[in-house]
Coordinates of N, CA and C in Angstrom, one line a residue:
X22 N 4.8 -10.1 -150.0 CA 6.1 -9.6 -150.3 C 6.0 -8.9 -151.7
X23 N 5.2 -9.7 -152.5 CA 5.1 -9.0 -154.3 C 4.6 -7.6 -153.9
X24 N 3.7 -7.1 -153.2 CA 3.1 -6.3 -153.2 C 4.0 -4.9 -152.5
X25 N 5.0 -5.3 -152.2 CA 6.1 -4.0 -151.4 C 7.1 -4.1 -151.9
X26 N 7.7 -4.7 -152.7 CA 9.1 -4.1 -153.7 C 9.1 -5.1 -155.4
X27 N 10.0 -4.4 -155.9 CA 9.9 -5.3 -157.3 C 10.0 -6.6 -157.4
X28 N 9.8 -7.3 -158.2 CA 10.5 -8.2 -158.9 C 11.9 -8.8 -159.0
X29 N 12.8 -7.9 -159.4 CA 13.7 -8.2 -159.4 C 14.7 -8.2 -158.0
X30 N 14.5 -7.4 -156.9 CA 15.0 -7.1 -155.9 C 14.0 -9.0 -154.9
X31 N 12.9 -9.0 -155.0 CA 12.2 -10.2 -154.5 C 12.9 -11.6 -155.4
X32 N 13.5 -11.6 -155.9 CA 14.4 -12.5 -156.6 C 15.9 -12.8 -156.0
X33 N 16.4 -11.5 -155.9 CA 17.7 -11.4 -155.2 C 17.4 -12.1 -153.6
X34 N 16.2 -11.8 -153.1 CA 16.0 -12.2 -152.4 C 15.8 -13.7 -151.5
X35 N 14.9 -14.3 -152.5 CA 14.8 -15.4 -152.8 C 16.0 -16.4 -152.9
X36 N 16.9 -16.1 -153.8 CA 17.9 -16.6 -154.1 C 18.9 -16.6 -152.9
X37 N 18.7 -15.4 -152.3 CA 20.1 -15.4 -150.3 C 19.0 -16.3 -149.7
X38 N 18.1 -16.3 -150.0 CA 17.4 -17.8 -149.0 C 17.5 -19.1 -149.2
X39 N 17.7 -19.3 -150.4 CA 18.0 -20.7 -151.2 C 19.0 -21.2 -150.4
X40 N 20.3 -19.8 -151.1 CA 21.8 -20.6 -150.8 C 21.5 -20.4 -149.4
X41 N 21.3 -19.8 -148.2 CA 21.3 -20.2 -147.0 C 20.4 -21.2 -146.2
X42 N 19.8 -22.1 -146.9 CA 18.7 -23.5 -147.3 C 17.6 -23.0 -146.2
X43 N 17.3 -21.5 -145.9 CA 16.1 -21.1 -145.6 C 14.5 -22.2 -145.9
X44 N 13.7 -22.5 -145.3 CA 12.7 -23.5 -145.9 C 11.7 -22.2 -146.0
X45 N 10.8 -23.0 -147.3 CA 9.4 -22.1 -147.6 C 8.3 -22.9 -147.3
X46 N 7.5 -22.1 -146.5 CA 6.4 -22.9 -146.8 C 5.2 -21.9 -146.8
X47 N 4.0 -22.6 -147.6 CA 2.9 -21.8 -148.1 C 1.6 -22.7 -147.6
X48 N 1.0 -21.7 -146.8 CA -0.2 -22.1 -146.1 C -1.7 -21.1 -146.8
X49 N -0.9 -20.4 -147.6 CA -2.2 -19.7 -148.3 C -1.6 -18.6 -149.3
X50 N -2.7 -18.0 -149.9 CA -2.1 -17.1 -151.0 C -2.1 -16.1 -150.3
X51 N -2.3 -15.9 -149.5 CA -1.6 -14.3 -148.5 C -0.9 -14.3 -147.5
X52 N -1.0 -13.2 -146.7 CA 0.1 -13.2 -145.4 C -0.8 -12.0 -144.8
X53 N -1.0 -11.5 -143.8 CA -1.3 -10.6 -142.6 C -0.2 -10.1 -142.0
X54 N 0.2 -9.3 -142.3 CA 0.8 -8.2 -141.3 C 0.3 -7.3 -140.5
X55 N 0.8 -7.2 -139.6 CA -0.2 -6.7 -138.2 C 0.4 -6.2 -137.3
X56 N 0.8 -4.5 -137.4 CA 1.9 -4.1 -136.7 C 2.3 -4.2 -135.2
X57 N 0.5 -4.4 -134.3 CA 0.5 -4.2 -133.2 C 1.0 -5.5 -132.7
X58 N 0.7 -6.6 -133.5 CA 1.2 -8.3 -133.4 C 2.7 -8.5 -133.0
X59 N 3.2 -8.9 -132.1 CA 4.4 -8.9 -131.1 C 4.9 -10.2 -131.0
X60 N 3.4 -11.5 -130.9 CA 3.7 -12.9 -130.6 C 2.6 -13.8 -131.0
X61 N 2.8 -14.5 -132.1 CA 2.2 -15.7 -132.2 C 2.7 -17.4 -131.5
X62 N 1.6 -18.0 -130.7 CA 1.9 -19.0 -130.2 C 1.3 -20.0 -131.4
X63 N 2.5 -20.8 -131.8 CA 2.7 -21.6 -133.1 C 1.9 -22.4 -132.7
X64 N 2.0 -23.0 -131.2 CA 1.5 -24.1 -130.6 C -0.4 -24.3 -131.1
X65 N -0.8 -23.7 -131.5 CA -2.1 -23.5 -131.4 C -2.4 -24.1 -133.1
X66 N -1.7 -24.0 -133.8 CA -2.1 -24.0 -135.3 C -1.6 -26.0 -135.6

């Protein structure tokens, strides 16, 4: 996410997740986006 909009807008962000008790979780220091990717089966991980 840091890497495609500010700071300050990824904050605002952050914060409508909080108050809507959104959960975080962090399984690594990056993320994969992958446009042709349609469906991950969770079951596998």
């Amino acid at each position: 996410m840091s890497a495609f909009i500010k700071r300050e807008r990824r904050m605002e962000i952050y914060q409508y997740a909080i108050e809507q008790k959104y959960r975080f979780f962090s399984y690594a220091d990056a993320m994969l986006l992958n446009k042709g990717l349609t469906y991950i089966n969770t079951n596998i991980l």
